[in-house]
PDB file of C-alpha atoms and ligand atoms in Angstrom:
ATOM      1  CA  MET Z   1      74.138  53.721 137.951  1.00 95.00           C
ATOM      2  CA  LYS Z   2      77.513  55.453 138.204  1.00 98.00           C
ATOM      3  CA  ARG Z   3      79.045  56.530 141.460  1.00 98.00           C
ATOM      4  CA  VAL Z   4      80.789  59.908 141.563  1.00 98.00           C
ATOM      5  CA  THR Z   5      82.769  61.280 144.503  1.00 98.00           C
ATOM      6  CA  ALA Z   6      83.774  64.906 144.913  1.00 98.00           C
ATOM      7  CA  PHE Z   7      86.733  65.577 147.224  1.00 98.00           C
ATOM      8  CA  ILE Z   8      86.434  69.146 148.430  1.00 98.00           C
ATOM      9  CA  GLY Z   9      89.463  71.066 149.684  1.00 98.00           C
ATOM     10  CA  SER Z  10      87.643  74.141 151.014  1.00 98.00           C
ATOM     11  CA  PRO Z  11      87.161  74.475 154.767  1.00 98.00           C
ATOM     12  CA  ARG Z  12      83.701  75.965 154.169  1.00 97.00           C
ATOM     13  CA  LYS Z  13      80.596  75.289 152.096  1.00 97.00           C
ATOM     14  CA  ARG Z  14      80.673  78.274 149.764  1.00 97.00           C
ATOM     15  CA  ALA Z  15      81.865  78.920 146.210  1.00 97.00           C
ATOM     16  CA  THR Z  16      83.635  75.592 145.611  1.00 98.00           C
ATOM     17  CA  TYR Z  17      80.781  73.601 147.110  1.00 98.00           C
ATOM     18  CA  GLN Z  18      78.237  75.559 145.067  1.00 97.00           C
ATOM     19  CA  ALA Z  19      80.198  74.882 141.861  1.00 98.00           C
ATOM     20  CA  VAL Z  20      80.276  71.164 142.644  1.00 98.00           C
ATOM     21  CA  GLN Z  21      76.550  71.206 143.411  1.00 98.00           C
ATOM     22  CA  GLU Z  22      75.936  72.635 139.945  1.00 98.00           C
ATOM     23  CA  PHE Z  23      78.219  69.977 138.460  1.00 98.00           C
ATOM     24  CA  GLU Z  24      76.240  67.291 140.306  1.00 98.00           C
ATOM     25  CA  LYS Z  25      72.931  68.669 139.067  1.00 98.00           C
ATOM     26  CA  ASN Z  26      74.197  68.613 135.468  1.00 98.00           C
ATOM     27  CA  LEU Z  27      75.382  65.006 135.779  1.00 98.00           C
ATOM     28  CA  GLU Z  28      72.042  63.962 137.218  1.00 97.00           C
ATOM     29  CA  SER Z  29      70.279  65.517 134.237  1.00 97.00           C
ATOM     30  CA  TYR Z  30      72.322  63.261 131.909  1.00 97.00           C
ATOM     31  CA  GLY Z  31      71.872  59.946 133.691  1.00 96.00           C
ATOM     32  CA  GLU Z  32      71.536  58.008 136.931  1.00 96.00           C
ATOM     33  CA  ILE Z  33      74.278  59.105 139.321  1.00 97.00           C
ATOM     34  CA  GLU Z  34      75.009  58.432 142.960  1.00 98.00           C
ATOM     35  CA  PHE Z  35      76.945  61.463 144.153  1.00 98.00           C
ATOM     36  CA  GLU Z  36      78.980  61.781 147.338  1.00 98.00           C
ATOM     37  CA  TYR Z  37      80.594  64.900 148.832  1.00 98.00           C
ATOM     38  CA  VAL Z  38      83.790  64.297 150.756  1.00 98.00           C
ATOM     39  CA  PHE Z  39      84.788  67.406 152.710  1.00 98.00           C
ATOM     40  CA  LEU Z  40      88.438  66.818 153.512  1.00 98.00           C
ATOM     41  CA  LYS Z  41      88.158  69.006 156.624  1.00 98.00           C
ATOM     42  CA  ASP Z  42      85.970  66.262 158.170  1.00 98.00           C
ATOM     43  CA  TYR Z  43      88.629  63.552 157.913  1.00 98.00           C
ATOM     44  CA  LYS Z  44      91.690  62.917 160.011  1.00 98.00           C
ATOM     45  CA  LEU Z  45      94.621  62.975 157.646  1.00 98.00           C
ATOM     46  CA  ASP Z  46      98.027  63.550 159.220  1.00 98.00           C
ATOM     47  CA  PHE Z  47     100.982  65.051 157.386  1.00 98.00           C
ATOM     48  CA  CYS Z  48     103.354  62.687 155.621  1.00 98.00           C
ATOM     49  CA  THR Z  49     106.511  62.123 157.691  1.00 98.00           C
ATOM     50  CA  GLY Z  50     108.647  61.418 154.626  1.00 98.00           C
ATOM     51  CA  CYS Z  51     109.655  57.874 155.609  1.00 98.00           C
ATOM     52  CA  CYS Z  52     109.024  56.656 152.012  1.00 98.00           C
ATOM     53  CA  LEU Z  53     107.812  53.267 153.276  1.00 98.00           C
ATOM     54  CA  CYS Z  54     104.721  53.564 151.042  1.00 98.00           C
ATOM     55  CA  PHE Z  55     106.986  53.940 148.011  1.00 97.00           C
ATOM     56  CA  ASP Z  56     109.550  51.317 148.933  1.00 97.00           C
ATOM     57  CA  LYS Z  57     107.638  48.595 150.775  1.00 97.00           C
ATOM     58  CA  GLY Z  58     103.969  49.388 150.118  1.00 98.00           C
ATOM     59  CA  GLU Z  59     101.216  51.739 151.246  1.00 98.00           C
ATOM     60  CA  GLU Z  60     100.118  49.350 154.012  1.00 97.00           C
ATOM     61  CA  PHE Z  61     103.439  50.064 155.786  1.00 98.00           C
ATOM     62  CA  CYS Z  62     102.586  53.747 156.364  1.00 98.00           C
ATOM     63  CA  PRO Z  63     103.098  54.364 160.100  1.00 98.00           C
ATOM     64  CA  LEU Z  64     100.276  56.928 160.310  1.00 98.00           C
ATOM     65  CA  GLN Z  65      96.981  55.710 161.727  1.00 96.00           C
ATOM     66  CA  ASP Z  66      94.273  57.925 160.301  1.00 98.00           C
ATOM     67  CA  ASP Z  67      91.586  58.109 157.621  1.00 98.00           C
ATOM     68  CA  ARG Z  68      93.844  57.660 154.592  1.00 98.00           C
ATOM     69  CA  ASP Z  69      92.443  54.243 153.759  1.00 98.00           C
ATOM     70  CA  VAL Z  70      88.862  55.468 154.158  1.00 98.00           C
ATOM     71  CA  LEU Z  71      89.614  58.079 151.486  1.00 98.00           C
ATOM     72  CA  LEU Z  72      91.499  55.591 149.328  1.00 98.00           C
ATOM     73  CA  GLU Z  73      88.536  53.218 149.476  1.00 98.00           C
ATOM     74  CA  LYS Z  74      86.276  56.036 148.285  1.00 98.00           C
ATOM     75  CA  LEU Z  75      88.517  56.411 145.228  1.00 98.00           C
ATOM     76  CA  TYR Z  76      88.360  52.672 144.557  1.00 98.00           C
ATOM     77  CA  GLN Z  77      84.565  52.637 144.907  1.00 98.00           C
ATOM     78  CA  SER Z  78      83.998  55.512 142.447  1.00 98.00           C
ATOM     79  CA  ASP Z  79      83.425  55.487 138.713  1.00 98.00           C
ATOM     80  CA  GLY Z  80      84.179  59.199 138.617  1.00 98.00           C
ATOM     81  CA  VAL Z  81      86.205  61.468 140.868  1.00 98.00           C
ATOM     82  CA  VAL Z  82      86.301  65.262 141.170  1.00 98.00           C
ATOM     83  CA  PHE Z  83      88.981  67.151 143.049  1.00 98.00           C
ATOM     84  CA  ALA Z  84      87.525  70.573 143.845  1.00 98.00           C
ATOM     85  CA  THR Z  85      89.436  73.270 145.658  1.00 98.00           C
ATOM     86  CA  PRO Z  86      89.726  77.007 146.054  1.00 98.00           C
ATOM     87  CA  SER Z  87      93.015  78.642 145.202  1.00 98.00           C
ATOM     88  CA  TYR Z  88      94.945  79.456 148.360  1.00 98.00           C
ATOM     89  CA  SER Z  89      98.131  81.405 147.698  1.00 98.00           C
ATOM     90  CA  PHE Z  90      98.099  80.281 144.046  1.00 97.00           C
ATOM     91  CA  GLN Z  91      97.879  76.577 144.888  1.00 98.00           C
ATOM     92  CA  VAL Z  92      95.404  73.979 146.098  1.00 98.00           C
ATOM     93  CA  THR Z  93      94.440  74.310 149.771  1.00 98.00           C
ATOM     94  CA  ALA Z  94      96.487  72.523 152.432  1.00 98.00           C
ATOM     95  CA  PRO Z  95      93.937  69.682 152.965  1.00 98.00           C
ATOM     96  CA  MET Z  96      93.926  68.983 149.207  1.00 98.00           C
ATOM     97  CA  LYS Z  97      97.728  69.027 149.008  1.00 98.00           C
ATOM     98  CA  ASN Z  98      97.874  66.777 152.033  1.00 98.00           C
ATOM     99  CA  LEU Z  99      95.557  64.303 150.311  1.00 98.00           C
ATOM    100  CA  LEU Z 100      97.823  64.312 147.245  1.00 98.00           C
ATOM    101  CA  ASP Z 101     100.934  63.776 149.384  1.00 98.00           C
ATOM    102  CA  ARG Z 102      99.361  60.929 151.289  1.00 98.00           C
ATOM    103  CA  MET Z 103      98.290  59.253 148.033  1.00 98.00           C
ATOM    104  CA  ALA Z 104     101.658  59.870 146.347  1.00 98.00           C
ATOM    105  CA  PHE Z 105     102.369  56.127 146.125  1.00 98.00           C
ATOM    106  CA  CYS Z 106      99.765  56.151 143.338  1.00 98.00           C
ATOM    107  CA  HIS Z 107     102.243  58.129 141.212  1.00 96.00           C
ATOM    108  CA  HIS Z 108     104.636  55.207 141.537  1.00 96.00           C
ATOM    109  CA  ARG Z 109     101.941  52.588 141.090  1.00 97.00           C
ATOM    110  CA  PRO Z 110      99.076  54.076 139.016  1.00 97.00           C
ATOM    111  CA  ARG Z 111      95.782  52.233 139.385  1.00 97.00           C
ATOM    112  CA  PHE Z 112      92.593  54.095 138.492  1.00 98.00           C
ATOM    113  CA  PHE Z 113      92.529  53.328 134.766  1.00 96.00           C
ATOM    114  CA  ASP Z 114      88.788  52.634 134.549  1.00 96.00           C
ATOM    115  CA  LYS Z 115      87.779  55.774 136.443  1.00 97.00           C
ATOM    116  CA  THR Z 116      87.180  59.286 135.189  1.00 98.00           C
ATOM    117  CA  PHE Z 117      88.686  62.365 136.820  1.00 98.00           C
ATOM    118  CA  THR Z 118      88.276  66.102 136.603  1.00 98.00           C
ATOM    119  CA  ALA Z 119      89.198  69.220 138.568  1.00 98.00           C
ATOM    120  CA  ILE Z 120      87.176  72.255 139.601  1.00 98.00           C
ATOM    121  CA  VAL Z 121      89.081  75.238 140.997  1.00 98.00           C
ATOM    122  CA  THR Z 122      87.647  78.475 142.339  1.00 98.00           C
ATOM    123  CA  TYR Z 123      89.689  81.630 142.780  1.00 97.00           C
ATOM    124  CA  GLY Z 124      89.200  85.260 143.717  1.00 96.00           C
ATOM    125  CA  ILE Z 125      91.360  87.208 141.320  1.00 94.00           C
ATOM    126  CA  TYR Z 126      94.014  85.307 139.411  1.00 94.00           C
ATOM    127  CA  GLY Z 127      95.765  81.981 138.927  1.00 94.00           C
ATOM    128  CA  GLY Z 128      93.052  79.293 138.772  1.00 97.00           C
ATOM    129  CA  ASP Z 129      94.125  77.788 135.437  1.00 98.00           C
ATOM    130  CA  SER Z 130      97.569  76.657 136.566  1.00 98.00           C
ATOM    131  CA  ILE Z 131      95.969  74.877 139.546  1.00 98.00           C
ATOM    132  CA  VAL Z 132      93.544  73.085 137.223  1.00 98.00           C
ATOM    133  CA  LYS Z 133      96.513  71.950 135.114  1.00 98.00           C
ATOM    134  CA  TYR Z 134      98.321  70.774 138.234  1.00 98.00           C
ATOM    135  CA  LEU Z 135      95.337  68.731 139.409  1.00 98.00           C
ATOM    136  CA  GLU Z 136      94.808  67.297 135.921  1.00 98.00           C
ATOM    137  CA  SER Z 137      98.424  66.121 135.897  1.00 97.00           C
ATOM    138  CA  MET Z 138      97.889  64.519 139.327  1.00 98.00           C
ATOM    139  CA  GLY Z 139      94.813  62.717 137.970  1.00 98.00           C
ATOM    140  CA  GLN Z 140      96.786  61.453 134.980  1.00 96.00           C
ATOM    141  CA  ASN Z 141      99.686  60.288 137.121  1.00 96.00           C
ATOM    142  CA  PHE Z 142      97.293  58.322 139.318  1.00 97.00           C
ATOM    143  CA  GLY Z 143      96.065  56.588 136.156  1.00 96.00           C
ATOM    144  CA  PHE Z 144      92.640  58.228 135.861  1.00 97.00           C
ATOM    145  CA  LYS Z 145      90.923  58.932 132.538  1.00 97.00           C
ATOM    146  CA  THR Z 146      91.359  62.654 133.019  1.00 97.00           C
ATOM    147  CA  THR Z 147      88.998  65.121 131.393  1.00 98.00           C
ATOM    148  CA  ARG Z 148      89.662  68.851 131.194  1.00 98.00           C
ATOM    149  CA  GLY Z 149      88.505  70.718 134.291  1.00 98.00           C
ATOM    150  CA  CYS Z 150      87.793  74.400 134.828  1.00 98.00           C
ATOM    151  CA  SER Z 151      88.680  77.384 136.943  1.00 98.00           C
ATOM    152  CA  LEU Z 152      85.973  79.769 138.124  1.00 97.00           C
ATOM    153  CA  MET Z 153      86.443  83.340 139.261  1.00 96.00           C
ATOM    154  CA  THR Z 154      84.178  83.771 142.269  1.00 94.00           C
ATOM    155  CA  LEU Z 155      84.749  87.393 143.242  1.00 91.00           C
ATOM    156  CA  GLU Z 156      81.474  89.055 144.264  1.00 91.00           C
ATOM    157  CA  PRO Z 157      79.327  90.887 143.304  1.00 89.00           C
ATOM    158  CA  ARG Z 158      78.856  89.077 139.993  1.00 89.00           C
ATOM    159  CA  THR Z 159      76.898  90.297 136.994  1.00 91.00           C
ATOM    160  CA  GLU Z 160      74.322  88.024 135.377  1.00 92.00           C
ATOM    161  CA  SER Z 161      76.576  87.496 132.395  1.00 92.00           C
ATOM    162  CA  GLN Z 162      79.531  86.524 134.644  1.00 91.00           C
ATOM    163  CA  GLN Z 163      77.279  84.051 136.443  1.00 93.00           C
ATOM    164  CA  ALA Z 164      76.068  82.639 133.114  1.00 95.00           C
ATOM    165  CA  LYS Z 165      79.671  82.264 131.922  1.00 95.00           C
ATOM    166  CA  MET Z 166      80.501  80.347 135.080  1.00 96.00           C
ATOM    167  CA  SER Z 167      77.540  78.011 134.607  1.00 97.00           C
ATOM    168  CA  GLU Z 168      78.545  77.440 130.990  1.00 98.00           C
ATOM    169  CA  LYS Z 169      82.049  76.412 132.079  1.00 98.00           C
ATOM    170  CA  ILE Z 170      80.629  73.982 134.666  1.00 98.00           C
ATOM    171  CA  SER Z 171      78.238  72.627 132.071  1.00 98.00           C
ATOM    172  CA  GLN Z 172      81.112  71.897 129.648  1.00 98.00           C
ATOM    173  CA  VAL Z 173      83.139  70.182 132.372  1.00 98.00           C
ATOM    174  CA  SER Z 174      80.111  68.086 133.376  1.00 98.00           C
ATOM    175  CA  ARG Z 175      79.417  67.014 129.802  1.00 98.00           C
ATOM    176  CA  ARG Z 176      83.035  65.987 129.101  1.00 98.00           C
ATOM    177  CA  PHE Z 177      83.259  64.124 132.398  1.00 98.00           C
ATOM    178  CA  PHE Z 178      79.963  62.291 131.907  1.00 98.00           C
ATOM    179  CA  GLU Z 179      80.789  61.226 128.352  1.00 98.00           C
ATOM    180  CA  GLU Z 180      84.171  59.866 129.373  1.00 97.00           C
ATOM    181  CA  MET Z 181      82.684  58.062 132.362  1.00 98.00           C
ATOM    182  CA  MET Z 182      80.118  56.356 130.127  1.00 97.00           C
ATOM    183  CA  SER Z 183      82.651  55.471 127.443  1.00 95.00           C
ATOM    184  CA  GLN Z 184      84.088  51.946 127.389  1.00 87.00           C
ATOM    185  CA  ARG Z 185      86.998  52.691 125.049  1.00 88.00           C
ATOM    186  CA  PRO Z 186      90.525  52.574 126.435  1.00 89.00           C
ATOM    187  CA  VAL Z 187      91.939  56.092 126.322  1.00 92.00           C
ATOM    188  CA  PRO Z 188      94.825  56.322 123.840  1.00 93.00           C
ATOM    189  CA  PRO Z 189      97.859  57.731 125.671  1.00 95.00           C
ATOM    190  CA  SER Z 190      99.660  60.877 124.549  1.00 94.00           C
ATOM    191  CA  PHE Z 191     103.299  60.702 123.402  1.00 95.00           C
ATOM    192  CA  MET Z 192     104.283  62.127 126.798  1.00 93.00           C
ATOM    193  CA  GLN Z 193     102.364  59.409 128.653  1.00 94.00           C
ATOM    194  CA  VAL Z 194     104.049  56.681 126.577  1.00 95.00           C
ATOM    195  CA  PHE Z 195     107.406  58.341 127.265  1.00 95.00           C
ATOM    196  CA  VAL Z 196     106.807  58.532 131.028  1.00 93.00           C
ATOM    197  CA  PHE Z 197     105.571  54.928 131.240  1.00 96.00           C
ATOM    198  CA  ARG Z 198     108.487  53.492 129.278  1.00 96.00           C
ATOM    199  CA  LEU Z 199     111.098  55.550 131.122  1.00 94.00           C
ATOM    200  CA  SER Z 200     109.636  54.556 134.516  1.00 94.00           C
ATOM    201  CA  ARG Z 201     109.480  50.882 133.712  1.00 94.00           C
ATOM    202  CA  THR Z 202     113.010  50.839 132.266  1.00 95.00           C
ATOM    203  CA  ALA Z 203     114.321  52.476 135.442  1.00 93.00           C
ATOM    204  CA  ILE Z 204     112.337  50.070 137.633  1.00 95.00           C
ATOM    205  CA  LYS Z 205     113.521  47.060 135.617  1.00 94.00           C
ATOM    206  CA  LEU Z 206     117.184  48.019 135.731  1.00 93.00           C
ATOM    207  CA  LEU Z 207     117.528  49.665 139.133  1.00 93.00           C
ATOM    208  CA  LEU Z 208     115.154  47.710 141.371  1.00 95.00           C
ATOM    209  CA  ASP Z 209     114.463  44.066 142.200  1.00 96.00           C
ATOM    210  CA  GLU Z 210     111.919  41.866 144.025  1.00 97.00           C
ATOM    211  CA  ASN Z 211     112.683  43.667 147.305  1.00 97.00           C
ATOM    212  CA  TRP Z 212     110.939  46.782 146.016  1.00 97.00           C
ATOM    213  CA  ARG Z 213     107.169  47.183 145.881  1.00 97.00           C
ATOM    214  CA  ASP Z 214     107.266  49.115 142.584  1.00 97.00           C
ATOM    215  CA  TYR Z 215     109.184  46.299 140.895  1.00 97.00           C
ATOM    216  CA  ARG Z 216     106.741  43.630 142.140  1.00 98.00           C
ATOM    217  CA  TYR Z 217     103.763  45.795 141.163  1.00 98.00           C
ATOM    218  CA  TYR Z 218     105.069  46.313 137.622  1.00 97.00           C
ATOM    219  CA  LYS Z 219     105.893  42.612 137.338  1.00 97.00           C
ATOM    220  CA  GLU Z 220     102.454  41.469 138.587  1.00 97.00           C
ATOM    221  CA  LYS Z 221     100.750  43.776 136.100  1.00 97.00           C
ATOM    222  CA  GLY Z 222     102.968  42.603 133.226  1.00 96.00           C
ATOM    223  CA  TRP Z 223     104.213  46.170 132.804  1.00 97.00           C
ATOM    224  CA  LEU Z 224     107.888  45.218 132.630  1.00 95.00           C
ATOM    225  CA  GLU Z 225     107.164  43.904 129.132  1.00 93.00           C
ATOM    226  CA  SER Z 226     103.991  45.656 127.937  1.00 93.00           C
ATOM    227  CA  GLY Z 227     103.764  48.624 125.572  1.00 92.00           C
ATOM    228  CA  TYR Z 228     101.621  50.633 127.965  1.00 96.00           C
ATOM    229  CA  TYR Z 229      99.777  50.276 131.291  1.00 96.00           C
ATOM    230  CA  TYR Z 230      96.749  48.742 129.621  1.00 95.00           C
ATOM    231  CA  ASP Z 231      95.789  47.128 126.378  1.00 93.00           C
ATOM    232  CA  VAL Z 232      95.483  49.924 123.854  1.00 94.00           C
ATOM    233  CA  LYS Z 233      96.416  50.216 120.225  1.00 92.00           C
ATOM    234  CA  LEU Z 234      99.548  52.335 119.809  1.00 93.00           C
ATOM    235  CA  GLY Z 235     100.093  53.741 116.339  1.00 94.00           C
ATOM    236  CA  PHE Z 236     103.436  53.529 114.537  1.00 95.00           C
ATOM    237  CA  GLY Z 237     104.623  56.900 115.924  1.00 95.00           C
ATOM    238  CA  LYS Z 238     103.903  55.974 119.536  1.00 95.00           C
ATOM    239  CA  LYS Z 239     105.469  52.522 119.161  1.00 94.00           C
ATOM    240  CA  LEU Z 240     108.592  54.226 117.854  1.00 95.00           C
ATOM    241  CA  ALA Z 241     108.462  56.791 120.673  1.00 93.00           C
ATOM    242  CA  GLY Z 242     108.188  53.864 123.120  1.00 93.00           C
ATOM    243  CA  LEU Z 243     111.282  52.161 121.707  1.00 94.00           C
ATOM    244  CA  LEU Z 244     113.174  55.434 121.770  1.00 94.00           C
ATOM    245  CA  SER Z 245     112.130  55.989 125.394  1.00 93.00           C
ATOM    246  CA  ASP Z 246     113.391  52.479 126.289  1.00 93.00           C
ATOM    247  CA  PHE Z 247     116.721  53.366 124.708  1.00 93.00           C
ATOM    248  CA  ILE Z 248     116.925  56.748 126.476  1.00 93.00           C
ATOM    249  CA  GLY Z 249     115.967  55.093 129.778  1.00 90.00           C
ATOM    250  CA  LYS Z 250     118.708  52.461 129.415  1.00 92.00           C
ATOM    251  CA  SER Z 251     121.356  55.076 128.561  1.00 92.00           C
ATOM    252  CA  MET Z 252     120.307  57.216 131.537  1.00 90.00           C
ATOM    253  CA  VAL Z 253     120.602  54.254 133.906  1.00 88.00           C
ATOM    254  CA  LYS Z 254     123.980  53.240 132.408  1.00 88.00           C
ATOM    255  CA  ARG Z 255     125.333  56.788 132.780  1.00 86.00           C
ATOM    256  CA  ARG Z 256     124.159  56.843 136.395  1.00 79.00           C
ATOM    257  CA  SER Z 257     125.957  53.639 137.366  1.00 73.00           C
TER     258      SER Z 257
HETATM  259  C1  LIG X   1      93.847  81.947 152.615  1.00 50.59           C
HETATM  260  C2  LIG X   1      93.281  82.314 151.261  1.00 50.59           C
HETATM  261  C3  LIG X   1      94.149  82.420 150.195  1.00 50.59           C
HETATM  262  C4  LIG X   1      93.660  82.761 148.932  1.00 50.59           C
HETATM  263  N1  LIG X   1      94.542  82.872 147.875  1.00 50.59           N
HETATM  264  C5  LIG X   1      94.082  83.229 146.666  1.00 50.59           C
HETATM  265  C6  LIG X   1      94.974  83.348 145.566  1.00 50.59           C
HETATM  266  O1  LIG X   1      96.172  83.137 145.662  1.00 50.59           O
HETATM  267  N2  LIG X   1      94.477  83.741 144.368  1.00 50.59           N
HETATM  268  C7  LIG X   1      93.160  84.005 144.193  1.00 50.59           C
HETATM  269  O2  LIG X   1      92.751  84.365 143.099  1.00 50.59           O
HETATM  270  N3  LIG X   1      92.268  83.869 145.206  1.00 50.59           N
HETATM  271  C8  LIG X   1      92.701  83.478 146.428  1.00 50.59           C
HETATM  272  N4  LIG X   1      91.802  83.343 147.484  1.00 50.59           N
HETATM  273  C9  LIG X   1      90.355  83.474 147.215  1.00 50.59           C
HETATM  274  C10 LIG X   1      89.645  82.124 147.093  1.00 50.59           C
HETATM  275  O3  LIG X   1      90.337  81.265 146.230  1.00 50.59           O
HETATM  276  C11 LIG X   1      88.240  82.270 146.538  1.00 50.59           C
HETATM  277  O4  LIG X   1      87.529  83.201 147.284  1.00 50.59           O
HETATM  278  C12 LIG X   1      87.518  80.936 146.500  1.00 50.59           C
HETATM  279  O5  LIG X   1      86.425  80.995 145.639  1.00 50.59           O
HETATM  280  C13 LIG X   1      87.005  80.510 147.897  1.00 50.59           C
HETATM  281  O6  LIG X   1      86.347  79.280 147.797  1.00 50.59           O
HETATM  282  P1  LIG X   1      85.313  78.790 148.914  1.00 50.59           P
HETATM  283  O7  LIG X   1      84.184  79.802 148.933  1.00 50.59           O
HETATM  284  O8  LIG X   1      84.873  77.461 148.476  1.00 50.59           O
HETATM  285  O9  LIG X   1      86.060  78.758 150.212  1.00 50.59           O
HETATM  286  C14 LIG X   1      92.260  83.005 148.744  1.00 50.59           C
HETATM  287  C15 LIG X   1      91.393  82.878 149.840  1.00 50.59           C
HETATM  288  C16 LIG X   1      91.886  82.541 151.087  1.00 50.59           C
HETATM  289  C17 LIG X   1      90.945  82.421 152.254  1.00 50.59           C
END
């Protein structure tokens, strides 16, 4: 049994909710799934005050007392995670952005490597695809096994063929997500992911020390020495790209000091 949680950024139960319901139904037709809807509007999540304590000292030092850890726990307890949101002014809605801001320490200290992620975005007229890409990059930065999401134009009235096209898109997203969630293989990183990892760890190694949470986190995980976040075979090209990134990282730090 796999547990999937959908975080929904819409303040109402309409197009985005309906798309996620269809996604859920598809998943349940492939296998045994326990599915939870998390409507962000129902949780108390204050705005980040910008103190950076979560980055520097650790997330437990956040001065805000709200439901952040309830939501974080839901991420930890899931095998699969969906971020679903309407487009508001060409971006995710405010509750969804707030969730991303409040979880931003996960960009510094990625953690969800064994969990699958996707994004579902609804929009009225234009601009859904760039939001999907944005959410996919958030998923990747957090460490998730990120599968391609979709954007759905929800303007009404809809013809039968438009509705069928929408269902086909949701079906493809569901299939990709399910297959990745069931797969045991470590996802091979892209060149860009190797580059980002090696640059980050070089900067952390050279600029920080034990007083910083990121440094301790990387050290505990063995990331200050490893080729990537997790054990995965890197081909010759990616090993070379990694070494080059180490070199670039060192030169950047040297130039800065
Ligand atoms: C405040 C607001 C801003 C919106 N901004 C956009 C936008 O920039 N681009 C767009 O295509 N649709 C926009 N829409 C339309 C919604 O994205 C679209 O209707 C969506 O499917 C609504 O999802 P929901 O039914 O789950 O609330 C906006 C809607 C609202 C209420």
